[in-house]
Amino acid sequence: MSTESGRETDPEQTGTERIGFVQGVQAGLRSWRTVDIVVAAVIGVAVGVVFWLWNIVWSVTTPLFVAFPPGQAVVYGMWLISGVLGGLIIRKPGAALLTSIAAASVSAVLGTQWGMQVILDGALQGILPELVFLAFAYKRWNMGVAVLAAAVAGLSPALRDNIVYNVTWPLHYQLTYGVIVVISAALIAGVGARLLTTALAKSGALAPFPSAKG
């Protein structure tokens, strides 16, 4: 038995909690239904079309940020909504990753200036919010968790874009871009996905899911 910050911890209790956590995640993986897979695919297709349209928005708005290119990251958050939304709606292990890859794949098929590598981006941007939902044992889905999941997802483009696309920018441009991407992700993908989930729940569209309660 050990003491931390004046509180005693029982190793056996801690071990039991860890086992319960793992078993809970495993049960979630086994509980996937046909409707879950279908809805994940539908979300992916719908958001993938939005992504394709957002590619156009990005291209059209690029000239507006010639004086300060990192500023364009304010609109980046839309590209990060799929994983967060899929996780919030389906609420099972793997939902964020599946919907994010599906959305990126649809965007790639429809055509994008970044080619097929957007599928890799989709995978990375799905894994990161998945890890956040995992950290909460797939049991907490409030606004705070949604915003955190989206912000963490934003770390992927915040780093990768600077390495792949913005390598010639000065360091302060790269840092500013990364910060704006994460903030945009938190606001657009995090807050947006949480509000959209609530709206869908109120409409009755989420009846087959635990998210029907909001």
mmCIF file of C-alpha atoms in Angstrom:
data_model
loop_
_atom_site.group_PDB
_atom_site.id
_atom_site.type_symbol
_atom_site.label_atom_id
_atom_site.label_comp_id
_atom_site.label_asym_id
_atom_site.label_seq_id
_atom_site.Cartn_x
_atom_site.Cartn_y
_atom_site.Cartn_z
ATOM 1 C CA MET A 1 0.000 0.000 0.000
ATOM 2 C CA SER A 2 1.398 3.435 -0.931
ATOM 3 C CA THR A 3 0.538 7.004 -0.072
ATOM 4 C CA GLU A 4 0.215 9.819 -2.627
ATOM 5 C CA SER A 5 -0.775 13.382 -1.679
ATOM 6 C CA GLY A 6 -2.002 12.131 1.672
ATOM 7 C CA ARG A 7 -4.232 9.484 0.125
ATOM 8 C CA GLU A 8 -3.661 5.765 0.425
ATOM 9 C CA THR A 9 -3.941 3.646 -2.701
ATOM 10 C CA ASP A 10 -4.660 -0.062 -2.782
ATOM 11 C CA PRO A 11 -2.624 -1.864 -5.486
ATOM 12 C CA GLU A 12 -5.271 -4.563 -5.765
ATOM 13 C CA GLN A 13 -8.019 -1.988 -6.301
ATOM 14 C CA THR A 14 -5.922 -0.195 -8.915
ATOM 15 C CA GLY A 15 -5.267 -3.456 -10.708
ATOM 16 C CA THR A 16 -8.969 -4.300 -10.665
ATOM 17 C CA GLU A 17 -9.820 -0.892 -12.118
ATOM 18 C CA ARG A 18 -7.329 -1.401 -14.929
ATOM 19 C CA ILE A 19 -8.735 -4.829 -15.730
ATOM 20 C CA GLY A 20 -12.242 -3.368 -15.710
ATOM 21 C CA PHE A 21 -11.123 -0.602 -18.077
ATOM 22 C CA VAL A 22 -9.634 -3.075 -20.563
ATOM 23 C CA GLN A 23 -12.631 -5.380 -20.361
ATOM 24 C CA GLY A 24 -14.960 -2.446 -20.952
ATOM 25 C CA VAL A 25 -13.092 -1.429 -24.113
ATOM 26 C CA GLN A 26 -13.044 -5.033 -25.350
ATOM 27 C CA ALA A 27 -16.785 -5.301 -24.749
ATOM 28 C CA GLY A 28 -17.287 -2.112 -26.738
ATOM 29 C CA LEU A 29 -15.353 -3.538 -29.677
ATOM 30 C CA ARG A 30 -17.446 -6.713 -29.625
ATOM 31 C CA SER A 31 -20.709 -4.767 -29.430
ATOM 32 C CA TRP A 32 -20.552 -3.299 -32.931
ATOM 33 C CA ARG A 33 -23.830 -3.800 -34.817
ATOM 34 C CA THR A 34 -24.696 -3.557 -38.505
ATOM 35 C CA VAL A 35 -26.445 -0.248 -37.855
ATOM 36 C CA ASP A 36 -23.263 1.126 -36.274
ATOM 37 C CA ILE A 37 -21.210 0.260 -39.346
ATOM 38 C CA VAL A 38 -23.836 1.650 -41.712
ATOM 39 C CA VAL A 39 -24.148 4.925 -39.824
ATOM 40 C CA ALA A 40 -20.362 5.271 -39.609
ATOM 41 C CA ALA A 41 -20.242 4.883 -43.389
ATOM 42 C CA VAL A 42 -23.084 7.373 -43.891
ATOM 43 C CA ILE A 43 -21.373 9.928 -41.665
ATOM 44 C CA GLY A 44 -18.141 9.343 -43.565
ATOM 45 C CA VAL A 45 -19.781 9.876 -46.952
ATOM 46 C CA ALA A 46 -21.691 12.979 -45.861
ATOM 47 C CA VAL A 47 -18.698 14.594 -44.194
ATOM 48 C CA GLY A 48 -16.457 13.522 -47.086
ATOM 49 C CA VAL A 49 -18.618 15.587 -49.453
ATOM 50 C CA VAL A 50 -18.310 18.513 -47.036
ATOM 51 C CA PHE A 51 -14.536 18.016 -47.041
ATOM 52 C CA TRP A 52 -14.489 18.140 -50.828
ATOM 53 C CA LEU A 53 -16.439 21.411 -50.760
ATOM 54 C CA TRP A 54 -14.112 22.705 -48.048
ATOM 55 C CA ASN A 55 -11.159 22.041 -50.334
ATOM 56 C CA ILE A 56 -12.712 24.581 -52.687
ATOM 57 C CA VAL A 57 -13.248 27.022 -49.822
ATOM 58 C CA TRP A 58 -9.566 26.663 -48.910
ATOM 59 C CA SER A 59 -8.445 27.363 -52.487
ATOM 60 C CA VAL A 60 -10.785 30.329 -52.894
ATOM 61 C CA THR A 61 -9.736 31.954 -49.607
ATOM 62 C CA THR A 62 -6.000 31.468 -50.099
ATOM 63 C CA PRO A 63 -5.484 34.881 -51.784
ATOM 64 C CA LEU A 64 -7.068 36.564 -48.760
ATOM 65 C CA PHE A 65 -4.149 35.445 -46.594
ATOM 66 C CA VAL A 66 -1.219 36.309 -48.846
ATOM 67 C CA ALA A 67 -0.002 38.894 -46.339
ATOM 68 C CA PHE A 68 -0.121 36.386 -43.494
ATOM 69 C CA PRO A 69 -0.468 32.768 -44.717
ATOM 70 C CA PRO A 70 -0.785 31.141 -41.243
ATOM 71 C CA GLY A 71 -4.038 33.043 -40.753
ATOM 72 C CA GLN A 72 -5.817 30.751 -43.202
ATOM 73 C CA ALA A 73 -5.716 28.033 -40.545
ATOM 74 C CA VAL A 74 -8.808 29.633 -38.980
ATOM 75 C CA VAL A 75 -10.948 27.577 -41.370
ATOM 76 C CA TYR A 76 -9.003 24.325 -40.925
ATOM 77 C CA GLY A 77 -11.196 22.904 -38.184
ATOM 78 C CA MET A 78 -13.892 21.667 -40.548
ATOM 79 C CA TRP A 79 -11.507 18.985 -41.838
ATOM 80 C CA LEU A 80 -11.281 17.533 -38.337
ATOM 81 C CA ILE A 81 -14.958 17.101 -37.563
ATOM 82 C CA SER A 82 -15.508 13.583 -38.922
ATOM 83 C CA GLY A 83 -13.708 11.592 -36.237
ATOM 84 C CA VAL A 84 -15.137 13.621 -33.381
ATOM 85 C CA LEU A 85 -18.671 13.468 -34.788
ATOM 86 C CA GLY A 86 -18.475 9.740 -35.465
ATOM 87 C CA GLY A 87 -17.239 9.087 -31.952
ATOM 88 C CA LEU A 88 -19.905 11.238 -30.325
ATOM 89 C CA ILE A 89 -22.737 9.626 -32.269
ATOM 90 C CA ILE A 90 -21.748 5.938 -32.297
ATOM 91 C CA ARG A 91 -19.874 5.930 -28.980
ATOM 92 C CA LYS A 92 -17.924 2.742 -29.527
ATOM 93 C CA PRO A 93 -14.202 1.960 -29.854
ATOM 94 C CA GLY A 94 -13.014 2.579 -33.402
ATOM 95 C CA ALA A 95 -15.903 4.838 -34.461
ATOM 96 C CA ALA A 96 -13.780 7.990 -34.665
ATOM 97 C CA LEU A 97 -11.095 6.257 -36.714
ATOM 98 C CA LEU A 98 -13.571 4.556 -39.058
ATOM 99 C CA THR A 99 -15.587 7.684 -39.834
ATOM 100 C CA SER A 100 -12.469 9.796 -40.296
ATOM 101 C CA ILE A 101 -10.926 7.360 -42.783
ATOM 102 C CA ALA A 102 -14.265 7.023 -44.607
ATOM 103 C CA ALA A 103 -14.648 10.794 -44.919
ATOM 104 C CA ALA A 104 -11.079 11.249 -46.143
ATOM 105 C CA SER A 105 -11.522 8.432 -48.667
ATOM 106 C CA VAL A 106 -14.672 10.018 -50.114
ATOM 107 C CA SER A 107 -12.888 13.360 -50.354
ATOM 108 C CA ALA A 108 -9.988 11.705 -52.169
ATOM 109 C CA VAL A 109 -12.278 9.917 -54.630
ATOM 110 C CA LEU A 110 -14.154 13.126 -55.405
ATOM 111 C CA GLY A 111 -10.845 14.836 -56.078
ATOM 112 C CA THR A 112 -8.530 16.939 -53.968
ATOM 113 C CA GLN A 113 -5.403 18.988 -54.577
ATOM 114 C CA TRP A 114 -3.591 16.852 -52.001
ATOM 115 C CA GLY A 115 -4.242 13.547 -53.739
ATOM 116 C CA MET A 116 -4.601 10.208 -51.982
ATOM 117 C CA GLN A 117 -2.442 11.272 -49.054
ATOM 118 C CA VAL A 118 -5.557 12.770 -47.490
ATOM 119 C CA ILE A 119 -6.438 9.196 -46.507
ATOM 120 C CA LEU A 120 -3.292 9.094 -44.364
ATOM 121 C CA ASP A 121 -4.314 12.427 -42.889
ATOM 122 C CA GLY A 122 -7.756 10.999 -42.193
ATOM 123 C CA ALA A 123 -6.247 8.043 -40.365
ATOM 124 C CA LEU A 124 -4.056 10.250 -38.200
ATOM 125 C CA GLN A 125 -6.915 12.652 -37.500
ATOM 126 C CA GLY A 126 -9.107 9.716 -36.504
ATOM 127 C CA ILE A 127 -6.622 7.973 -34.250
ATOM 128 C CA LEU A 128 -5.965 11.031 -32.090
ATOM 129 C CA PRO A 129 -9.565 11.757 -31.010
ATOM 130 C CA GLU A 130 -9.987 7.996 -30.617
ATOM 131 C CA LEU A 131 -7.238 8.077 -27.991
ATOM 132 C CA VAL A 132 -9.042 10.846 -26.121
ATOM 133 C CA PHE A 133 -12.303 8.889 -26.076
ATOM 134 C CA LEU A 134 -10.312 5.836 -24.965
ATOM 135 C CA ALA A 135 -8.774 7.827 -22.109
ATOM 136 C CA PHE A 136 -12.309 8.417 -20.819
ATOM 137 C CA ALA A 137 -13.151 4.718 -21.316
ATOM 138 C CA TYR A 138 -15.771 5.642 -23.930
ATOM 139 C CA LYS A 139 -18.063 6.810 -21.141
ATOM 140 C CA ARG A 140 -17.863 10.613 -21.264
ATOM 141 C CA TRP A 141 -19.201 12.564 -24.237
ATOM 142 C CA ASN A 142 -19.758 16.088 -22.961
ATOM 143 C CA MET A 143 -18.645 19.334 -24.569
ATOM 144 C CA GLY A 144 -15.303 19.319 -22.752
ATOM 145 C CA VAL A 145 -14.382 15.870 -24.046
ATOM 146 C CA ALA A 146 -15.515 16.793 -27.572
ATOM 147 C CA VAL A 147 -13.393 19.953 -27.569
ATOM 148 C CA LEU A 148 -10.386 18.084 -26.174
ATOM 149 C CA ALA A 149 -10.746 15.314 -28.778
ATOM 150 C CA ALA A 150 -10.913 17.859 -31.587
ATOM 151 C CA ALA A 151 -7.977 19.876 -30.270
ATOM 152 C CA VAL A 152 -5.854 16.735 -30.010
ATOM 153 C CA ALA A 153 -6.865 15.792 -33.560
ATOM 154 C CA GLY A 154 -5.614 19.212 -34.607
ATOM 155 C CA LEU A 155 -2.118 18.326 -33.441
ATOM 156 C CA SER A 156 -1.706 16.109 -36.503
ATOM 157 C CA PRO A 157 -2.012 18.856 -39.165
ATOM 158 C CA ALA A 158 -0.384 21.363 -36.823
ATOM 159 C CA LEU A 159 2.787 19.271 -37.003
ATOM 160 C CA ARG A 160 2.522 17.458 -40.322
ATOM 161 C CA ASP A 161 1.553 20.462 -42.445
ATOM 162 C CA ASN A 162 4.545 22.406 -41.182
ATOM 163 C CA ILE A 163 6.864 19.522 -42.027
ATOM 164 C CA VAL A 164 5.362 18.738 -45.442
ATOM 165 C CA TYR A 165 3.932 22.009 -46.766
ATOM 166 C CA ASN A 166 5.191 24.914 -44.660
ATOM 167 C CA VAL A 167 8.833 23.928 -44.359
ATOM 168 C CA THR A 168 10.034 27.202 -45.955
ATOM 169 C CA TRP A 169 8.085 29.382 -43.527
ATOM 170 C CA PRO A 170 9.907 31.100 -40.667
ATOM 171 C CA LEU A 171 9.524 29.411 -37.303
ATOM 172 C CA HIS A 172 7.112 31.986 -35.898
ATOM 173 C CA TYR A 173 4.812 31.439 -38.887
ATOM 174 C CA GLN A 174 4.866 27.687 -38.312
ATOM 175 C CA LEU A 175 4.152 28.036 -34.602
ATOM 176 C CA THR A 176 1.323 30.477 -35.247
ATOM 177 C CA TYR A 177 -0.155 28.157 -37.858
ATOM 178 C CA GLY A 178 -0.057 25.225 -35.453
ATOM 179 C CA VAL A 179 -1.747 27.148 -32.646
ATOM 180 C CA ILE A 180 -4.486 28.458 -34.937
ATOM 181 C CA VAL A 181 -5.134 24.975 -36.352
ATOM 182 C CA VAL A 182 -5.630 23.530 -32.850
ATOM 183 C CA ILE A 183 -7.936 26.400 -31.823
ATOM 184 C CA SER A 184 -9.916 26.104 -35.055
ATOM 185 C CA ALA A 185 -10.240 22.362 -34.498
ATOM 186 C CA ALA A 186 -11.483 22.858 -30.947
ATOM 187 C CA LEU A 187 -14.109 25.415 -31.992
ATOM 188 C CA ILE A 188 -15.309 24.086 -35.350
ATOM 189 C CA ALA A 189 -14.812 20.340 -34.945
ATOM 190 C CA GLY A 190 -15.218 20.089 -31.172
ATOM 191 C CA VAL A 191 -18.006 22.538 -30.379
ATOM 192 C CA GLY A 192 -19.569 21.992 -33.797
ATOM 193 C CA ALA A 193 -19.695 18.201 -33.502
ATOM 194 C CA ARG A 194 -21.102 18.359 -29.968
ATOM 195 C CA LEU A 195 -23.853 20.818 -30.984
ATOM 196 C CA LEU A 196 -24.673 18.793 -34.093
ATOM 197 C CA THR A 197 -24.952 15.607 -32.034
ATOM 198 C CA THR A 198 -27.337 17.338 -29.639
ATOM 199 C CA ALA A 199 -29.436 18.658 -32.517
ATOM 200 C CA LEU A 200 -29.633 15.218 -34.143
ATOM 201 C CA ALA A 201 -30.580 13.660 -30.818
ATOM 202 C CA LYS A 202 -33.421 16.142 -30.338
ATOM 203 C CA SER A 203 -34.685 15.385 -33.840
ATOM 204 C CA GLY A 204 -34.912 11.674 -33.038
ATOM 205 C CA ALA A 205 -32.384 10.715 -35.722
ATOM 206 C CA LEU A 206 -30.130 8.979 -33.218
ATOM 207 C CA ALA A 207 -32.756 6.668 -31.728
ATOM 208 C CA PRO A 208 -30.651 3.462 -32.198
ATOM 209 C CA PHE A 209 -27.715 4.941 -30.268
ATOM 210 C CA PRO A 210 -26.874 5.932 -26.694
ATOM 211 C CA SER A 211 -26.268 9.440 -28.093
ATOM 212 C CA ALA A 212 -30.051 9.732 -28.556
ATOM 213 C CA LYS A 213 -30.076 11.070 -24.991
ATOM 214 C CA GLY A 214 -27.991 14.038 -26.151
#
